[in-house]
Amino acid sequence: MAAKRLQQPANKLPLFFISFFIIMFCIGVFFDEPSRVLEQAWQICLSCIGIG
Amino acid sequence: MEFFRNWFQAAILVLTNASWTFPFSRSLYQGPLKVLCSPGLNCYSCPAATVACPIGALQQLLLSVRMTLANGQVYVGFYIIGSMGFLGAIFGRMVCGWACPFGFMQELLYKIRSPKFTILRPLRYIKYAILALTVVILPLVAINDFGMGLPWFCKFICPAGTLEAGIPMLLLQPDLRQIIGTLFWSKFTLLILFIGWSVVASRPFCRTTCPLGAFYALFKKAKMIRLTLDESKCTQCKECHSICPMGVKFNESPDDGECITCMRCMNESCRFGAIGIEIGGLPVQASDIRRKKTAP
């Protein structure tokens, strides 16, 4: 049974997606997106929470 | 395992809302951790929130994308989608089952003794429409004269925002109570409806409305950690149907997008070792886990 399990082809799709999204993340960092996210997260957007 | 999962959920709730100085500061946490995306739905306008909500942050970037591009700034959501996608490709909706504060709250509400009802399966597709429309398309397309859109999901739907940010901010800053109107009360009503629904049905927001859950569900066949079914051991007893908090019929659809990998079917219902867990392609069968439990 153990041998049979080892013969199963590994699903490489998760690795592809992990690599893809890490690259995407790095592109975001390259364009300084985190500073924009931080800027927005520090401010309270009243209309976003249903006030005002 | 369920006990451990509940404590893990509580730990994530506390860690993502760890800024308890807000009763004195009466404002939001403004530290560097807020650059990180919360794995689950957790409003970053919550006074205690220490991390950013990916859905809120993504909408904010998309609604102002015309203006930022015109200024030569490429803020189109790579960082946010990269963060969400990275977690999705590893965990999929396991994040919903283990690391979402709003999901945890719904689970606690469901423990209240009351008549329980199922949720119609077609309602699950609403959340994909909400993700596409209110998080991506409308903030991009429905713009005002200045080229700015609205955060449609946060503004008109998100009950987590009302609970974690709207109500606390009204308590902390009494002046704000003068400017609340129909929008707040409609969102408040929606929150009450979801709270009531969570008492009588399991995780209704996650199953019907959550755009973050919809995004993670896209990785149902491409996630690193997943539950697997050994059809040779499955007796079709259907015990996994009744225990699943998400209404998944695991023996019929093991790659169901609704599965939050809470592992209750594996640990609490399947007596035949038919359900196992696979991590990075390496199967760890339920029977192996039980053996490890009993090993000295």
mmCIF file of C-alpha atoms in Angstrom:
data_model
loop_
_atom_site.group_PDB
_atom_site.id
_atom_site.type_symbol
_atom_site.label_atom_id
_atom_site.label_comp_id
_atom_site.label_asym_id
_atom_site.label_seq_id
_atom_site.Cartn_x
_atom_site.Cartn_y
_atom_site.Cartn_z
ATOM 1 C CA MET A 1 0.000 0.000 0.000
ATOM 2 C CA ALA A 2 2.852 2.312 0.947
ATOM 3 C CA ALA A 3 4.558 1.553 -2.353
ATOM 4 C CA LYS A 4 1.342 2.278 -4.202
ATOM 5 C CA ARG A 5 1.105 5.644 -2.487
ATOM 6 C CA LEU A 6 4.646 6.503 -3.508
ATOM 7 C CA GLN A 7 3.816 5.764 -7.132
ATOM 8 C CA GLN A 8 1.021 8.322 -7.170
ATOM 9 C CA PRO A 9 1.970 11.358 -9.234
ATOM 10 C CA ALA A 10 2.447 14.390 -7.009
ATOM 11 C CA ASN A 11 -0.037 17.168 -7.571
ATOM 12 C CA LYS A 12 2.151 20.004 -8.779
ATOM 13 C CA LEU A 13 -0.700 22.475 -9.134
ATOM 14 C CA PRO A 14 -0.359 23.855 -5.570
ATOM 15 C CA LEU A 15 3.356 24.478 -6.104
ATOM 16 C CA PHE A 16 2.624 26.296 -9.340
ATOM 17 C CA PHE A 17 0.042 28.509 -7.638
ATOM 18 C CA ILE A 18 2.244 29.134 -4.587
ATOM 19 C CA SER A 19 5.077 30.252 -6.878
ATOM 20 C CA PHE A 20 2.707 32.337 -8.980
ATOM 21 C CA PHE A 21 1.277 34.181 -5.981
ATOM 22 C CA ILE A 22 4.696 34.701 -4.373
ATOM 23 C CA ILE A 23 5.794 36.376 -7.610
ATOM 24 C CA MET A 24 2.622 38.453 -7.592
ATOM 25 C CA PHE A 25 3.268 39.399 -3.962
ATOM 26 C CA CYS A 26 6.834 40.446 -4.827
ATOM 27 C CA ILE A 27 5.614 42.559 -7.752
ATOM 28 C CA GLY A 28 3.246 44.292 -5.316
ATOM 29 C CA VAL A 29 6.140 44.926 -2.932
ATOM 30 C CA PHE A 30 8.261 46.201 -5.843
ATOM 31 C CA PHE A 31 5.583 48.758 -6.704
ATOM 32 C CA ASP A 32 5.407 49.818 -3.036
ATOM 33 C CA GLU A 33 1.835 48.622 -2.619
ATOM 34 C CA PRO A 34 2.312 47.709 1.071
ATOM 35 C CA SER A 35 2.859 51.366 1.971
ATOM 36 C CA ARG A 36 -0.466 52.227 0.324
ATOM 37 C CA VAL A 37 -2.182 49.377 2.198
ATOM 38 C CA LEU A 38 -0.659 50.587 5.449
ATOM 39 C CA GLU A 39 -1.735 54.157 4.736
ATOM 40 C CA GLN A 40 -5.328 53.005 4.171
ATOM 41 C CA ALA A 41 -5.381 50.649 7.148
ATOM 42 C CA TRP A 42 -4.251 53.400 9.510
ATOM 43 C CA GLN A 43 -7.205 55.609 8.599
ATOM 44 C CA ILE A 44 -10.793 54.898 9.523
ATOM 45 C CA CYS A 45 -13.090 54.984 6.514
ATOM 46 C CA LEU A 46 -16.439 55.862 8.065
ATOM 47 C CA SER A 47 -18.492 55.271 4.950
ATOM 48 C CA CYS A 48 -16.861 51.840 4.618
ATOM 49 C CA ILE A 49 -18.297 50.760 7.960
ATOM 50 C CA GLY A 50 -21.741 52.199 7.355
ATOM 51 C CA ILE A 51 -21.282 55.513 9.174
ATOM 52 C CA GLY A 52 -21.570 58.765 7.254
ATOM 53 C CA MET B 1 -8.769 17.890 17.347
ATOM 54 C CA GLU B 2 -11.956 19.956 17.572
ATOM 55 C CA PHE B 3 -10.857 21.270 20.963
ATOM 56 C CA PHE B 4 -7.470 22.228 19.524
ATOM 57 C CA ARG B 5 -9.118 23.865 16.509
ATOM 58 C CA ASN B 6 -11.397 25.980 18.707
ATOM 59 C CA TRP B 7 -8.417 27.172 20.752
ATOM 60 C CA PHE B 8 -6.499 27.901 17.562
ATOM 61 C CA GLN B 9 -9.447 29.959 16.289
ATOM 62 C CA ALA B 10 -9.553 31.856 19.593
ATOM 63 C CA ALA B 11 -5.791 32.498 19.384
ATOM 64 C CA ILE B 12 -6.127 33.900 15.851
ATOM 65 C CA LEU B 13 -9.042 36.074 16.991
ATOM 66 C CA VAL B 14 -6.897 37.519 19.787
ATOM 67 C CA LEU B 15 -3.759 37.912 17.646
ATOM 68 C CA THR B 16 -5.549 39.699 14.813
ATOM 69 C CA ASN B 17 -7.295 41.967 17.332
ATOM 70 C CA ALA B 18 -4.520 42.439 19.847
ATOM 71 C CA SER B 19 -4.473 46.206 20.203
ATOM 72 C CA TRP B 20 -6.327 46.648 23.468
ATOM 73 C CA THR B 21 -5.246 50.248 24.055
ATOM 74 C CA PHE B 22 -8.207 51.540 22.046
ATOM 75 C CA PRO B 23 -10.418 52.403 25.074
ATOM 76 C CA PHE B 24 -7.762 55.012 25.957
ATOM 77 C CA SER B 25 -6.627 56.082 22.485
ATOM 78 C CA ARG B 26 -10.196 55.957 21.063
ATOM 79 C CA SER B 27 -8.689 55.326 17.642
ATOM 80 C CA LEU B 28 -7.271 52.586 15.447
ATOM 81 C CA TYR B 29 -4.017 50.731 15.914
ATOM 82 C CA GLN B 30 -1.455 52.419 13.670
ATOM 83 C CA GLY B 31 1.519 50.126 13.987
ATOM 84 C CA PRO B 32 3.553 48.426 11.249
ATOM 85 C CA LEU B 33 1.762 45.066 11.562
ATOM 86 C CA LYS B 34 -1.187 46.529 9.704
ATOM 87 C CA VAL B 35 0.723 46.037 6.480
ATOM 88 C CA LEU B 36 0.017 42.303 6.835
ATOM 89 C CA CYS B 37 -3.191 40.789 5.506
ATOM 90 C CA SER B 38 -5.426 38.946 7.917
ATOM 91 C CA PRO B 39 -5.959 35.349 6.783
ATOM 92 C CA GLY B 40 -9.692 35.537 7.547
ATOM 93 C CA LEU B 41 -12.344 38.230 7.408
ATOM 94 C CA ASN B 42 -11.421 40.769 10.082
ATOM 95 C CA CYS B 43 -12.305 44.445 9.625
ATOM 96 C CA TYR B 44 -9.219 46.665 9.770
ATOM 97 C CA SER B 45 -11.319 49.560 10.986
ATOM 98 C CA CYS B 46 -11.897 47.571 14.159
ATOM 99 C CA PRO B 47 -10.187 49.597 16.923
ATOM 100 C CA ALA B 48 -8.374 46.477 18.129
ATOM 101 C CA ALA B 49 -7.370 45.139 14.695
ATOM 102 C CA THR B 50 -3.631 44.655 14.263
ATOM 103 C CA VAL B 51 -3.725 43.476 10.625
ATOM 104 C CA ALA B 52 -5.446 44.536 7.412
ATOM 105 C CA CYS B 53 -8.535 42.885 5.953
ATOM 106 C CA PRO B 54 -7.599 41.597 2.472
ATOM 107 C CA ILE B 55 -11.085 42.165 1.071
ATOM 108 C CA GLY B 56 -11.246 45.730 2.419
ATOM 109 C CA ALA B 57 -7.715 46.530 1.270
ATOM 110 C CA LEU B 58 -8.313 45.094 -2.209
ATOM 111 C CA GLN B 59 -11.448 47.170 -2.688
ATOM 112 C CA GLN B 60 -9.650 50.312 -1.519
ATOM 113 C CA LEU B 61 -6.900 49.749 -4.088
ATOM 114 C CA LEU B 62 -9.303 48.966 -6.917
ATOM 115 C CA LEU B 63 -11.678 51.861 -6.290
ATOM 116 C CA SER B 64 -8.841 54.383 -6.616
ATOM 117 C CA VAL B 65 -6.917 52.567 -9.326
ATOM 118 C CA ARG B 66 -7.574 55.217 -12.010
ATOM 119 C CA MET B 67 -6.265 57.991 -9.824
ATOM 120 C CA THR B 68 -3.171 56.108 -8.673
ATOM 121 C CA LEU B 69 -2.307 54.947 -12.206
ATOM 122 C CA ALA B 70 -2.689 58.514 -13.443
ATOM 123 C CA ASN B 71 -0.133 59.482 -10.797
ATOM 124 C CA GLY B 72 2.232 56.769 -11.979
ATOM 125 C CA GLN B 73 1.617 54.506 -8.988
ATOM 126 C CA VAL B 74 0.860 50.870 -9.800
ATOM 127 C CA TYR B 75 -1.425 50.023 -6.899
ATOM 128 C CA VAL B 76 -3.594 47.394 -8.575
ATOM 129 C CA GLY B 77 -3.748 44.743 -5.848
ATOM 130 C CA PHE B 78 -0.733 42.519 -6.622
ATOM 131 C CA TYR B 79 0.351 42.523 -2.988
ATOM 132 C CA ILE B 80 -3.122 41.710 -1.637
ATOM 133 C CA ILE B 81 -3.991 39.074 -4.254
ATOM 134 C CA GLY B 82 -0.509 37.605 -3.817
ATOM 135 C CA SER B 83 -1.047 37.308 -0.053
ATOM 136 C CA MET B 84 -4.530 35.823 -0.419
ATOM 137 C CA GLY B 85 -3.486 33.483 -3.214
ATOM 138 C CA PHE B 86 -0.428 32.247 -1.307
ATOM 139 C CA LEU B 87 -2.624 31.263 1.642
ATOM 140 C CA GLY B 88 -5.272 29.860 -0.698
ATOM 141 C CA ALA B 89 -2.792 27.654 -2.562
ATOM 142 C CA ILE B 90 -1.538 26.167 0.710
ATOM 143 C CA PHE B 91 -4.657 25.986 2.851
ATOM 144 C CA GLY B 92 -7.677 26.729 0.632
ATOM 145 C CA ARG B 93 -10.733 27.145 2.831
ATOM 146 C CA MET B 94 -8.917 25.626 5.774
ATOM 147 C CA VAL B 95 -8.302 29.289 6.607
ATOM 148 C CA CYS B 96 -12.086 29.666 7.074
ATOM 149 C CA GLY B 97 -12.197 26.724 9.447
ATOM 150 C CA TRP B 98 -9.128 27.578 11.478
ATOM 151 C CA ALA B 99 -8.240 31.250 11.176
ATOM 152 C CA CYS B 100 -11.328 33.363 10.516
ATOM 153 C CA PRO B 101 -12.603 35.388 13.496
ATOM 154 C CA PHE B 102 -16.029 35.918 11.921
ATOM 155 C CA GLY B 103 -16.328 32.205 11.131
ATOM 156 C CA PHE B 104 -15.400 31.401 14.734
ATOM 157 C CA MET B 105 -18.099 33.759 15.975
ATOM 158 C CA GLN B 106 -20.677 31.973 13.824
ATOM 159 C CA GLU B 107 -19.558 28.614 15.199
ATOM 160 C CA LEU B 108 -20.026 29.874 18.758
ATOM 161 C CA LEU B 109 -23.514 31.171 17.904
ATOM 162 C CA TYR B 110 -24.438 27.791 16.431
ATOM 163 C CA LYS B 111 -23.697 26.167 19.792
ATOM 164 C CA ILE B 112 -26.730 27.987 21.274
ATOM 165 C CA ARG B 113 -29.536 25.504 21.797
ATOM 166 C CA SER B 114 -32.264 26.050 19.213
ATOM 167 C CA PRO B 115 -33.988 24.281 16.325
ATOM 168 C CA LYS B 116 -31.428 23.774 13.549
ATOM 169 C CA PHE B 117 -32.017 24.150 9.815
ATOM 170 C CA THR B 118 -30.033 23.329 6.700
ATOM 171 C CA ILE B 119 -29.023 25.887 4.089
ATOM 172 C CA LEU B 120 -30.168 25.348 0.514
ATOM 173 C CA ARG B 121 -27.183 24.260 -1.575
ATOM 174 C CA PRO B 122 -27.758 26.716 -4.487
ATOM 175 C CA LEU B 123 -27.294 29.632 -2.045
ATOM 176 C CA ARG B 124 -23.555 28.839 -1.978
ATOM 177 C CA TYR B 125 -23.154 30.382 -5.420
ATOM 178 C CA ILE B 126 -24.201 33.845 -4.188
ATOM 179 C CA LYS B 127 -20.790 34.422 -2.617
ATOM 180 C CA TYR B 128 -19.021 34.049 -5.972
ATOM 181 C CA ALA B 129 -21.283 36.743 -7.446
ATOM 182 C CA ILE B 130 -20.569 38.938 -4.393
ATOM 183 C CA LEU B 131 -16.819 38.458 -4.866
ATOM 184 C CA ALA B 132 -16.945 39.302 -8.551
ATOM 185 C CA LEU B 133 -19.436 42.141 -8.351
ATOM 186 C CA THR B 134 -18.981 43.962 -5.050
ATOM 187 C CA VAL B 135 -15.250 43.385 -4.516
ATOM 188 C CA VAL B 136 -13.890 43.658 -8.060
ATOM 189 C CA ILE B 137 -16.247 44.872 -10.787
ATOM 190 C CA LEU B 138 -18.319 47.586 -9.085
ATOM 191 C CA PRO B 139 -15.391 49.293 -7.276
ATOM 192 C CA LEU B 140 -13.605 49.398 -10.648
ATOM 193 C CA VAL B 141 -16.491 50.391 -12.866
ATOM 194 C CA ALA B 142 -19.037 52.398 -10.844
ATOM 195 C CA ILE B 143 -17.049 55.587 -10.392
ATOM 196 C CA ASN B 144 -17.912 59.192 -9.543
ATOM 197 C CA ASP B 145 -16.856 62.382 -11.331
ATOM 198 C CA PHE B 146 -13.426 62.197 -9.722
ATOM 199 C CA GLY B 147 -12.816 58.680 -11.019
ATOM 200 C CA MET B 148 -13.264 57.103 -7.586
ATOM 201 C CA GLY B 149 -15.381 54.035 -6.890
ATOM 202 C CA LEU B 150 -16.921 52.722 -3.698
ATOM 203 C CA PRO B 151 -15.979 49.784 -1.483
ATOM 204 C CA TRP B 152 -19.297 48.118 -2.274
ATOM 205 C CA PHE B 153 -18.888 45.027 -0.113
ATOM 206 C CA CYS B 154 -17.632 46.906 2.968
ATOM 207 C CA LYS B 155 -20.090 49.744 2.585
ATOM 208 C CA PHE B 156 -23.289 47.861 1.844
ATOM 209 C CA ILE B 157 -22.875 44.279 3.032
ATOM 210 C CA CYS B 158 -20.057 43.355 5.401
ATOM 211 C CA PRO B 159 -21.589 42.407 8.779
ATOM 212 C CA ALA B 160 -18.088 41.842 10.207
ATOM 213 C CA GLY B 161 -17.380 45.534 9.618
ATOM 214 C CA THR B 162 -20.565 46.565 11.388
ATOM 215 C CA LEU B 163 -19.830 44.306 14.344
ATOM 216 C CA GLU B 164 -16.104 44.893 14.688
ATOM 217 C CA ALA B 165 -15.836 48.516 13.572
ATOM 218 C CA GLY B 166 -19.180 50.297 13.143
ATOM 219 C CA ILE B 167 -20.595 49.561 16.589
ATOM 220 C CA PRO B 168 -17.301 49.956 18.530
ATOM 221 C CA MET B 169 -16.530 53.283 16.824
ATOM 222 C CA LEU B 170 -19.994 54.602 17.713
ATOM 223 C CA LEU B 171 -19.345 53.616 21.329
ATOM 224 C CA LEU B 172 -15.859 55.137 21.374
ATOM 225 C CA GLN B 173 -16.719 58.346 19.547
ATOM 226 C CA PRO B 174 -20.195 59.566 20.596
ATOM 227 C CA ASP B 175 -20.056 62.436 18.060
ATOM 228 C CA LEU B 176 -20.392 59.900 15.270
ATOM 229 C CA ARG B 177 -23.865 58.920 16.465
ATOM 230 C CA GLN B 178 -25.226 62.158 14.986
ATOM 231 C CA ILE B 179 -24.267 61.203 11.458
ATOM 232 C CA ILE B 180 -25.543 57.637 11.289
ATOM 233 C CA GLY B 181 -28.421 57.106 8.911
ATOM 234 C CA THR B 182 -30.250 54.574 6.790
ATOM 235 C CA LEU B 183 -27.032 52.954 5.628
ATOM 236 C CA PHE B 184 -25.903 52.124 9.142
ATOM 237 C CA TRP B 185 -29.304 50.817 10.219
ATOM 238 C CA SER B 186 -29.636 48.666 7.088
ATOM 239 C CA LYS B 187 -26.198 47.168 7.758
ATOM 240 C CA PHE B 188 -27.079 46.740 11.409
ATOM 241 C CA THR B 189 -30.262 44.876 10.390
ATOM 242 C CA LEU B 190 -28.176 42.657 8.102
ATOM 243 C CA LEU B 191 -25.835 41.901 11.002
ATOM 244 C CA ILE B 192 -28.765 40.957 13.239
ATOM 245 C CA LEU B 193 -30.162 38.716 10.480
ATOM 246 C CA PHE B 194 -26.815 36.927 10.125
ATOM 247 C CA ILE B 195 -26.489 36.546 13.908
ATOM 248 C CA GLY B 196 -29.971 35.044 14.102
ATOM 249 C CA TRP B 197 -29.324 32.835 11.084
ATOM 250 C CA SER B 198 -26.036 31.649 12.651
ATOM 251 C CA VAL B 199 -27.926 30.409 15.709
ATOM 252 C CA VAL B 200 -30.226 28.188 13.650
ATOM 253 C CA ALA B 201 -27.915 27.262 10.756
ATOM 254 C CA SER B 202 -24.222 26.467 10.603
ATOM 255 C CA ARG B 203 -21.962 29.231 9.247
ATOM 256 C CA PRO B 204 -24.545 30.921 6.989
ATOM 257 C CA PHE B 205 -22.350 33.909 6.148
ATOM 258 C CA CYS B 206 -19.413 31.689 5.147
ATOM 259 C CA ARG B 207 -21.621 29.497 3.014
ATOM 260 C CA THR B 208 -23.662 32.118 1.213
ATOM 261 C CA THR B 209 -22.004 35.530 1.323
ATOM 262 C CA CYS B 210 -18.293 35.645 2.211
ATOM 263 C CA PRO B 211 -16.183 36.819 -0.765
ATOM 264 C CA LEU B 212 -12.964 35.731 0.955
ATOM 265 C CA GLY B 213 -14.364 32.229 1.369
ATOM 266 C CA ALA B 214 -15.356 32.305 -2.298
ATOM 267 C CA PHE B 215 -11.782 33.234 -3.252
ATOM 268 C CA TYR B 216 -10.258 30.457 -1.147
ATOM 269 C CA ALA B 217 -12.830 28.002 -2.559
ATOM 270 C CA LEU B 218 -11.310 28.552 -6.006
ATOM 271 C CA PHE B 219 -8.333 26.473 -4.798
ATOM 272 C CA LYS B 220 -10.432 23.403 -4.033
ATOM 273 C CA LYS B 221 -8.435 21.225 -6.431
ATOM 274 C CA ALA B 222 -5.143 23.066 -6.137
ATOM 275 C CA LYS B 223 -4.395 23.410 -2.445
ATOM 276 C CA MET B 224 -1.472 21.895 -0.621
ATOM 277 C CA ILE B 225 -3.430 20.612 2.392
ATOM 278 C CA ARG B 226 -6.579 18.690 1.559
ATOM 279 C CA LEU B 227 -8.795 15.937 2.843
ATOM 280 C CA THR B 228 -8.874 12.816 0.682
ATOM 281 C CA LEU B 229 -11.304 9.944 0.301
ATOM 282 C CA ASP B 230 -10.206 6.327 0.002
ATOM 283 C CA GLU B 231 -13.103 4.919 -1.999
ATOM 284 C CA SER B 232 -12.052 1.335 -1.281
ATOM 285 C CA LYS B 233 -12.703 1.936 2.432
ATOM 286 C CA CYS B 234 -15.824 4.089 2.107
ATOM 287 C CA THR B 235 -19.006 2.180 2.931
ATOM 288 C CA GLN B 236 -21.330 5.018 1.823
ATOM 289 C CA CYS B 237 -22.724 5.140 5.391
ATOM 290 C CA LYS B 238 -23.096 8.924 4.955
ATOM 291 C CA GLU B 239 -22.125 9.681 8.530
ATOM 292 C CA CYS B 240 -19.798 12.377 7.182
ATOM 293 C CA HIS B 241 -22.843 14.246 5.831
ATOM 294 C CA SER B 242 -24.451 14.967 9.165
ATOM 295 C CA ILE B 243 -21.321 16.133 11.004
ATOM 296 C CA CYS B 244 -20.051 18.588 8.383
ATOM 297 C CA PRO B 245 -20.592 22.214 9.480
ATOM 298 C CA MET B 246 -20.555 23.328 5.841
ATOM 299 C CA GLY B 247 -23.076 20.816 4.519
ATOM 300 C CA VAL B 248 -20.488 18.943 2.445
ATOM 301 C CA LYS B 249 -21.367 15.415 1.347
ATOM 302 C CA PHE B 250 -17.759 14.328 1.540
ATOM 303 C CA ASN B 251 -18.136 10.830 0.115
ATOM 304 C CA GLU B 252 -19.843 12.323 -2.954
ATOM 305 C CA SER B 253 -17.599 15.356 -3.484
ATOM 306 C CA PRO B 254 -14.256 15.181 -1.642
ATOM 307 C CA ASP B 255 -12.992 18.281 -3.485
ATOM 308 C CA ASP B 256 -16.006 20.372 -2.525
ATOM 309 C CA GLY B 257 -15.272 24.095 -2.461
ATOM 310 C CA GLU B 258 -17.202 24.381 0.787
ATOM 311 C CA CYS B 259 -14.860 22.073 2.754
ATOM 312 C CA ILE B 260 -13.102 24.088 5.474
ATOM 313 C CA THR B 261 -10.840 21.152 6.466
ATOM 314 C CA CYS B 262 -12.095 21.210 10.052
ATOM 315 C CA MET B 263 -11.425 17.434 9.990
ATOM 316 C CA ARG B 264 -14.534 16.591 11.974
ATOM 317 C CA CYS B 265 -15.581 14.037 9.353
ATOM 318 C CA MET B 266 -12.169 12.388 9.579
ATOM 319 C CA ASN B 267 -11.813 12.399 13.361
ATOM 320 C CA GLU B 268 -15.370 12.192 14.625
ATOM 321 C CA SER B 269 -17.557 10.411 12.084
ATOM 322 C CA CYS B 270 -15.671 8.043 9.751
ATOM 323 C CA ARG B 271 -15.073 4.751 11.526
ATOM 324 C CA PHE B 272 -13.544 3.080 8.496
ATOM 325 C CA GLY B 273 -10.464 5.237 7.962
ATOM 326 C CA ALA B 274 -11.769 6.267 4.548
ATOM 327 C CA ILE B 275 -11.040 9.935 5.067
ATOM 328 C CA GLY B 276 -7.446 11.045 5.281
ATOM 329 C CA ILE B 277 -5.456 14.196 4.936
ATOM 330 C CA GLU B 278 -2.864 14.915 2.279
ATOM 331 C CA ILE B 279 -0.145 17.465 2.854
ATOM 332 C CA GLY B 280 1.906 18.417 -0.167
ATOM 333 C CA GLY B 281 0.939 15.220 -1.932
ATOM 334 C CA LEU B 282 1.914 13.018 1.021
ATOM 335 C CA PRO B 283 -1.119 11.131 2.326
ATOM 336 C CA VAL B 284 -1.641 10.902 6.077
ATOM 337 C CA GLN B 285 -4.530 8.499 6.566
ATOM 338 C CA ALA B 286 -7.020 8.854 9.404
ATOM 339 C CA SER B 287 -6.056 5.431 10.693
ATOM 340 C CA ASP B 288 -2.422 6.573 10.934
ATOM 341 C CA ILE B 289 -3.489 9.552 13.007
ATOM 342 C CA ARG B 290 -5.423 7.307 15.373
ATOM 343 C CA ARG B 291 -2.433 5.030 15.693
ATOM 344 C CA LYS B 292 -0.234 8.003 16.538
ATOM 345 C CA LYS B 293 -2.732 9.021 19.217
ATOM 346 C CA THR B 294 -2.492 5.661 20.912
ATOM 347 C CA ALA B 295 1.254 5.265 20.451
ATOM 348 C CA PRO B 296 3.358 5.640 23.658
#
